[in-house]
Every structure is written in C-alpha cells, then in structure tokens.
Coordinates of C-alpha atoms and ligand atoms in Angstrom, one line a residue:
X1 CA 6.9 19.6 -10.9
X2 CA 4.4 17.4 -8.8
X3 CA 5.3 14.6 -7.8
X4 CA 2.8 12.0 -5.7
X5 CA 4.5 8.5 -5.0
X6 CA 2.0 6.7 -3.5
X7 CA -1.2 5.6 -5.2
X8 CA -3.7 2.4 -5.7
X9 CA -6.0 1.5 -8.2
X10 CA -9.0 -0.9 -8.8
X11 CA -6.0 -4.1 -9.1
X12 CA -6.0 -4.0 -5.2
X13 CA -8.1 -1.9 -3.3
X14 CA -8.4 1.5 -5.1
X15 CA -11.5 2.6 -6.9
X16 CA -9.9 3.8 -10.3
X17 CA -8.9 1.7 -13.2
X18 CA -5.6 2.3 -13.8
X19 CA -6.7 4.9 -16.5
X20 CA -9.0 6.8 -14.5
X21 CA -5.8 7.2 -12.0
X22 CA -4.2 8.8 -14.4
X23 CA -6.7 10.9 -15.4
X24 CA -7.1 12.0 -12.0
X25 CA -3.8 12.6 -11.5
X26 CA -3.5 14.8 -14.7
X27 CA -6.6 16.8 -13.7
X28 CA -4.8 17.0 -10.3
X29 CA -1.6 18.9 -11.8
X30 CA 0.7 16.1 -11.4
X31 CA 3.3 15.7 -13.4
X32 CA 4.5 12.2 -11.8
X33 CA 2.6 9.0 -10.4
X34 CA 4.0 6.1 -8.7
X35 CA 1.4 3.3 -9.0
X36 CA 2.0 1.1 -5.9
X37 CA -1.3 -1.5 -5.6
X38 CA -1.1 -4.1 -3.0
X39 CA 0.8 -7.1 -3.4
X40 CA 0.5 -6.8 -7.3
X41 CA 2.0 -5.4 -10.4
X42 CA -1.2 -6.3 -12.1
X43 CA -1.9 -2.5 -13.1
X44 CA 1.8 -1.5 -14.7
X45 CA 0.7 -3.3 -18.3
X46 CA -2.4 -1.2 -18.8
X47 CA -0.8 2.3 -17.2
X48 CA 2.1 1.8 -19.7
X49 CA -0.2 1.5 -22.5
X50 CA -2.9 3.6 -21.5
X51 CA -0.8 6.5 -20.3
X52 CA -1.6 10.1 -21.1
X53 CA 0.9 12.4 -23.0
X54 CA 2.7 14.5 -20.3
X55 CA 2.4 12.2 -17.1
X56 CA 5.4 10.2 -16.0
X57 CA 4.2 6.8 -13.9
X58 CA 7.0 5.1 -11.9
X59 CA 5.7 1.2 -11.7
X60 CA 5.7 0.0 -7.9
X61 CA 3.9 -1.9 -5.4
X62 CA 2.9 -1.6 -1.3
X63 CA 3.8 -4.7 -0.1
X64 CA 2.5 -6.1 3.2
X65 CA 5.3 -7.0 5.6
X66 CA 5.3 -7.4 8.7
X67 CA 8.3 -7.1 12.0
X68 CA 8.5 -9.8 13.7
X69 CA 6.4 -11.5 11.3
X70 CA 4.5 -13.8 13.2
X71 CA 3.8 -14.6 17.0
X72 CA 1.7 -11.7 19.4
X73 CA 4.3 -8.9 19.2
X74 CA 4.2 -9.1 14.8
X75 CA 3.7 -5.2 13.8
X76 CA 2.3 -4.7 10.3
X77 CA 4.4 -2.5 8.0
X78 CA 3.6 -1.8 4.6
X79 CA 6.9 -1.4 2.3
X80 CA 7.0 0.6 -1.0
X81 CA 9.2 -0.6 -3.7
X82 CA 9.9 1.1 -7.1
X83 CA 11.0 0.2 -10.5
X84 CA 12.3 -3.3 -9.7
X85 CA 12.0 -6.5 -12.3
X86 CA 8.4 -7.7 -11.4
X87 CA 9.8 -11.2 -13.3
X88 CA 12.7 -11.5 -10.7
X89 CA 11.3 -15.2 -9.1
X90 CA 12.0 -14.6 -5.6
X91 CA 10.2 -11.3 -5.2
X92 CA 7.4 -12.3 -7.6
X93 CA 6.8 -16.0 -5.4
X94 CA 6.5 -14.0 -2.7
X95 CA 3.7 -11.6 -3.8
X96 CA 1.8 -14.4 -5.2
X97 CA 1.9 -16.1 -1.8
X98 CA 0.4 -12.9 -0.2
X99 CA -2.2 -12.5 -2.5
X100 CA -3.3 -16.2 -2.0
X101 CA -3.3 -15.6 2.1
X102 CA -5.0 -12.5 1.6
X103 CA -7.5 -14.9 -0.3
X104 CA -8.2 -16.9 2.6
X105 CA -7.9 -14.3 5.2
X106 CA -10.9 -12.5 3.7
X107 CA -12.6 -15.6 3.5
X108 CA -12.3 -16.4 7.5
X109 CA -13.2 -12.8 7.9
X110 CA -16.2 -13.2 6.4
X111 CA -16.9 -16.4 7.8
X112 CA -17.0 -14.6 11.5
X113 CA -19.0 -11.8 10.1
X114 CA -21.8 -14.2 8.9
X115 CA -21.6 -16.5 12.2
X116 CA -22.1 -13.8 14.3
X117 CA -25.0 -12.2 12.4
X118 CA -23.7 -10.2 9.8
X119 CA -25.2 -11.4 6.3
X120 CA -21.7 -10.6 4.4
X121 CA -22.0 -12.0 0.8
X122 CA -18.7 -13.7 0.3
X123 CA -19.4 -13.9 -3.6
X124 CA -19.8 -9.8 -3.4
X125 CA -16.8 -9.2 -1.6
X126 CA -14.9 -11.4 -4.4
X127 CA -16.8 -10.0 -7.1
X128 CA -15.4 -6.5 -5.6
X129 CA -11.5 -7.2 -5.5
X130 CA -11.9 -8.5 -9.4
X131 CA -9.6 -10.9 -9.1
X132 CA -7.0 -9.2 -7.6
X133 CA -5.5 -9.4 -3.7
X134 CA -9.1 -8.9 -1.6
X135 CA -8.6 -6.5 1.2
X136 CA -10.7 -5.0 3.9
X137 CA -11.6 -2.2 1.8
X138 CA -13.3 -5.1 -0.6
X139 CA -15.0 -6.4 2.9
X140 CA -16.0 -2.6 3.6
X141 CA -17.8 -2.3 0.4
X142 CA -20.1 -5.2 0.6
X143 CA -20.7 -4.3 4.3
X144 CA -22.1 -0.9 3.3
X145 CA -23.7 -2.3 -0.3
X146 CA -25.9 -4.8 2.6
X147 CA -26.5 -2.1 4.6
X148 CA -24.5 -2.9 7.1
X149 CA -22.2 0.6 7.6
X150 CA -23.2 3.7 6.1
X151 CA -19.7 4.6 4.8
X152 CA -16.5 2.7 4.2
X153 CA -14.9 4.4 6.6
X154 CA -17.4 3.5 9.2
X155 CA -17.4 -0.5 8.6
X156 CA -14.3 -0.2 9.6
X157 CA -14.6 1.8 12.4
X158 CA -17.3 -0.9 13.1
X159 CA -16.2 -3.9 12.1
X160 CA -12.8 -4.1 10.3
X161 CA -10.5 -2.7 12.6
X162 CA -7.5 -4.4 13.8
X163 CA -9.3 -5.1 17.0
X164 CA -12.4 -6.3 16.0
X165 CA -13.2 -10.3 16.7
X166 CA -13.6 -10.6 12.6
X167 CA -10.2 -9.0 12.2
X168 CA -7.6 -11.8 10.9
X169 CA -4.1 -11.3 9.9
X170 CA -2.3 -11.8 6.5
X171 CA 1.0 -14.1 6.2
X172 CA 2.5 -11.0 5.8
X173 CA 6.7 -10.6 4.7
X174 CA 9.3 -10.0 7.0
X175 CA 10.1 -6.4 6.3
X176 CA 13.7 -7.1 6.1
X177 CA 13.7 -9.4 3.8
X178 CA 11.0 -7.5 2.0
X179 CA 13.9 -4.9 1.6
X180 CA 16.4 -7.2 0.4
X181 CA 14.0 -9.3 -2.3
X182 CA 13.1 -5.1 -3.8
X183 CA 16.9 -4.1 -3.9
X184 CA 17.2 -8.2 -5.4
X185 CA 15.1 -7.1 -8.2
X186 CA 16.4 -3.8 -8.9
X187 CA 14.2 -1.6 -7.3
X188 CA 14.4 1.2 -4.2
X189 CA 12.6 0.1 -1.0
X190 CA 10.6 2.6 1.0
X191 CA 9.2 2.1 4.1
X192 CA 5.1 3.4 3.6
X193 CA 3.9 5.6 6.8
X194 CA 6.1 3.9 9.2
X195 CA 4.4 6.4 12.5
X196 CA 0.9 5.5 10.9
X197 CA -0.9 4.9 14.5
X198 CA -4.1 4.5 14.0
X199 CA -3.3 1.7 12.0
X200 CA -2.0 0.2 15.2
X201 CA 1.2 -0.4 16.7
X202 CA 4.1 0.6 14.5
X203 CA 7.8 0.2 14.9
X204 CA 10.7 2.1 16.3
X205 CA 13.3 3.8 15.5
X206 CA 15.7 1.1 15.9
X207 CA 13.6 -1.0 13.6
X208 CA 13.9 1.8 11.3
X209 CA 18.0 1.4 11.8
X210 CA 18.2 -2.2 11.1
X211 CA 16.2 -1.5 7.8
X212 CA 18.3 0.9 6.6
X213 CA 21.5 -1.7 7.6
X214 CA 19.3 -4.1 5.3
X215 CA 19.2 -1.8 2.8
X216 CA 16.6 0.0 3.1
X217 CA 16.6 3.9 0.4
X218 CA 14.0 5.8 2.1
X219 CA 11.2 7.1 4.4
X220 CA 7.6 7.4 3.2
X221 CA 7.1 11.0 5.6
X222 CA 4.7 13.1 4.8
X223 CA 1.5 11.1 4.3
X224 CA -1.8 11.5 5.6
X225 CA -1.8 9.4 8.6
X226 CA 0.9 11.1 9.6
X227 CA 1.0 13.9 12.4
X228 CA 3.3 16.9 12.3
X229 CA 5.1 15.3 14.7
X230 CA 5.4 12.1 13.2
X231 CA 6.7 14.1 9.7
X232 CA 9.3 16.2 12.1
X233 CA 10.0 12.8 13.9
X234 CA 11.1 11.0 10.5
X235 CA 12.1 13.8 9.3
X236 CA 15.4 13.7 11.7
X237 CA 15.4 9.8 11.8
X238 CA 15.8 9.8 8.1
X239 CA 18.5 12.8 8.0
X240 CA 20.7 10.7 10.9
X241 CA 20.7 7.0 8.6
X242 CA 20.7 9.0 5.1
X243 CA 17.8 7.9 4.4
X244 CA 15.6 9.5 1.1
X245 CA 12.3 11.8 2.5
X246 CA 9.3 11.0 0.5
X247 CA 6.0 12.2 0.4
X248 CA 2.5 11.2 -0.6
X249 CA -1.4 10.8 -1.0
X250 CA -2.3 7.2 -0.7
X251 CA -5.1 8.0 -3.0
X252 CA -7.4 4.9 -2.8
X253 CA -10.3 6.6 -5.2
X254 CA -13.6 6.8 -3.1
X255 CA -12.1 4.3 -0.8
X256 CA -10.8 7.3 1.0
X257 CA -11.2 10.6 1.8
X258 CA -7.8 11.6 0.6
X259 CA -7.3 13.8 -2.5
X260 CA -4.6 12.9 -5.1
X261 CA -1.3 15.1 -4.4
X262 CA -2.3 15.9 -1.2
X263 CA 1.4 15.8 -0.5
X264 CA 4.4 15.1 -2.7
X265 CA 8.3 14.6 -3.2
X266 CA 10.9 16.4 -4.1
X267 CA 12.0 16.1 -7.7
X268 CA 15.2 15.6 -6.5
X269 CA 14.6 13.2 -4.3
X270 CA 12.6 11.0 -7.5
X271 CA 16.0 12.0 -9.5
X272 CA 17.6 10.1 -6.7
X273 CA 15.4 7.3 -6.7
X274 CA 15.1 6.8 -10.5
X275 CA 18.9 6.6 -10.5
X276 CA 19.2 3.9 -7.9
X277 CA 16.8 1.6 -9.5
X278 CA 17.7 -0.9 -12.4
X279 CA 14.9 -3.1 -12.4
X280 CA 12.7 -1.1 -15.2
X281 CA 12.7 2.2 -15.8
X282 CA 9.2 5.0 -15.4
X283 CA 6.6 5.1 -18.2
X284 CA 7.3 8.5 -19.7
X285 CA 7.3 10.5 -23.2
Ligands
AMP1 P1 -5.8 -5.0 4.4 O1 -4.7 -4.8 3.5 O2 -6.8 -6.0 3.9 O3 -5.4 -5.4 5.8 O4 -6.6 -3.6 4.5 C1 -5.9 -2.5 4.8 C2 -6.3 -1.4 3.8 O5 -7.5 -0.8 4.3 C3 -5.2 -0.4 3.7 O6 -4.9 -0.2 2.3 C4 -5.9 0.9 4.1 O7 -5.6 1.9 3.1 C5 -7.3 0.6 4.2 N1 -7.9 1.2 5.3 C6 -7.6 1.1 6.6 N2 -8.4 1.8 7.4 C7 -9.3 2.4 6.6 C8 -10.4 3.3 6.8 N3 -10.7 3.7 8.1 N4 -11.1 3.7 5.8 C9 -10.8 3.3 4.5 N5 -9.7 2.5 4.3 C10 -9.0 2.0 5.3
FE2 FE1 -5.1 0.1 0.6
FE3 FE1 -0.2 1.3 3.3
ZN4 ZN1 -1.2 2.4 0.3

C-alpha cells in the first residue's frame, strides 16, 4: 500500500483541481492521499465527492506557523494537521485570519515589485490564487506569465526568496498553539519538513521537544527538501520523544518539480494516525 501524506491542490498553491489530484495520484499507484492546502479546507467538499473508487483521501491542511512568532528571530514552520473538525471555531478563526494576512501580504509584495520596476499585475496574481490563500507561488506565476522569470522556480530564485527586498512575512501561528488548536479539533499534528533549509532558518531539536510536550504526534521526515542527513537526523529525534515518522511528496502540480509519491509512510504508521484522530474520519470506499 502507497501511502503519500502531503499534497496541495489548485485551493492554495497547487496546480490540480482537487480531482485532477486524485487522478494523479491514482495514475501514480497510490493507494492513500492526504490533501493538506494551505491555510484552507476549501478542497475536502469536492475530493469527498469527486473521489475515485479505490483511493483513500485523509482531509488535512499545512498550516503556516511560525516559532517565535513575531520579532527578528520568528522561524517559519509549516505544521500538518489531519482529520480534525474543520467547524471547530478556534482552529477555523484562526485559518481565516491567515488567509486574510496572506491577502495583504501578497498585496505589499507586489506593491515593492511594481515600485521598483517590476510590472506585476496584482489583478493576475489574484485571478491566479482563485480566491483561495495567495501565496508566492501565485506571485511566481504572474512573474513568469509577464515575462519576468523563465520558470517558477527561477522567480523565486530571483525575486521571491526569503531574502529578497519584496519578501514580506505572513501573521503566521505560533506553532505551539498551532499544535494544541489541531489536537482541539480532533485531529493529529505533524510538524511538515522541520530541517527544510533552504527554506531558511529552521528550528532545533529542543523546539522539536517542547512540541512534542505540547502535543505534538509526529515528524514529517522524509520529504524532498530534506537531505539524508536531515531524514537520519529526525529519524533519531523522533525515535527519542515517540514521535510518529512520516513521509511525503509535497506535490504542488507544475508548481514543482516533485513527482506525486516520491516518498511515502508507513501503513502502520497512517493506522496509527487514523486511530488518534476524532475530528472526521478519511474519504474511503
Ligand atoms: P508562501 O506560503 O506564500 O510563503 O509561499 C511558500 C510556498 O512556495 C511553499 O508552499 C513552497 O512550496 C513554495 N516554494 C518555495 N520555494 C519554491 C521554489 N523554489 N519553487 C517553487 N515553489 C516554491
Ligand atoms: Fe505550497
Ligand atoms: Fe510546507
Ligand atoms: Zn506543502
């Protein structure tokens, strides 16, 4: 059984409907899809409905956190949380506060871009993210549609990057309550590709330890940002707090280079996590 926990679609910052994630996933082999978009359970009504015969979909979300969560030192961390109650109010307030940052975040983004010379249409990059929480990869596409990168991967290695003068942060969670609001709702918390460096600067191990105090379920280890060393690394931390190994693709459609099922997790390990939850339960025959 293959098992890939860690997907988006085109309700954040994917390129796939929903039902063309699916799709690929089945054409992939998987047997088992965790659909995690940004800051929004906006895709979980039309995968339950639209789900092929034969492929399990565990409803989940990436949510953008942050530790500390403000002032200089703030290190962004991106926390996965599955089958929780999408109506519980706390958790739901909270993603509907990130999308609306994210709103105005992109829109100060693109604000720099034009002041400094960089025609960005603003009503393109909106157009792009459908409604949903706008990201970078929404900025990325209008930068290349303009002619203004050649590849998504290169406006951001141009422009995007966490260092560039455009770049603007999100009112992002802190990750510990992020944790707690999940577990409040039902659902398993795991911290997404916590050694992910060139993302920036990411946490350490004791940040890792006062997660799993917080309540924290699991490490997000093999992923495509990682390194081998990074997997062996999180490996041992997650073996020493009995933390859950996971292990995924990220899949962002043509967003990304990265295949669906690049890597996956244990069926055991989704055994585990199904059986933790109680907020809702996977889409499945
Ligand atoms: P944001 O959430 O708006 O800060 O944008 C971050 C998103 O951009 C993450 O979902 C990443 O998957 C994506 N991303 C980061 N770096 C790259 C890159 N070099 N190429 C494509 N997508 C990227
Ligand atoms: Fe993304
Ligand atoms: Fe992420
Ligand atoms: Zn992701």
């Amino acid at each position: 059984m293959r098992v890939d926990l860690h997907t988006h679609s085109a309700r954040s910052d994917g390129t796939d409907s929903p039902a063309e994630l699916m799709a690929a996933a089945v054409a992939a082999g998987l047997d088992v899809i965790a659909l995690t978009d940004h800051d929004t359970t906006a895709g979980w009504a039309e995968a339950a409905a639209q789900r092929p015969r034969g492929l399990t979909v565990v409803p989940g979300v990436e949510l953008s956190c942050a530790s500390p969560v403000t002032g200089a030192d703030a290190i962004g961390v991106h926390l996965l949380g599955y089958l929780f109650d999408a109506e519980h109010p706390d958790f739901r307030d909270a993603r509907v506060r990130l999308r609306e940052s994210r709103h105005g975040r992109a829109e100060e983004m693109v604000r720099r871009m034009r002041a400094s010379g960089l025609p960005i249409d603003w009503e393109r990059v909106s157009a792009l993210a459908a409604g949903g929480p706008v990201g970078r990869p929404h900025m990325a596409r209008a930068l290349v549609g303009a002619g203004l990168a050649a590849t998504v991967d290169e406006a951001f290695r141009l422009h995007l990057h966490h260092g560039s003068p455009y770049y603007v942060r999100k009112a992002d969670v802190d990750v510990g309550d992020g944790v707690r609001m999940v577990r409040a709702a039902g659902g398993v918390p795991v911290l997404a590709h916590a050694l992910a460096g060139r993302r920036g600067r990411v946490v350490g191990d004791d940040v890792i330890a006062d997660l799993a105090a917080a309540g924290l379920l699991g490490l997000e280890v093999d992923h495509p940002d990682h390194t081998e060393e990074d997997r062996r690394h999180l490996r041992g931390v997650a073996g020493e707090l009995g933390l859950l190994c996971t292990g995924s693709s990220d899949y962002h459609g043509t967003n990304k280079q990265t295949p669906i099922g690049v890597f996956g997790t244990a069926p055991a390990v989704l055994d585990t996590i199904i059986g933790l939850s109680t907020g809702t339960r996977p889409y499945a025959d």
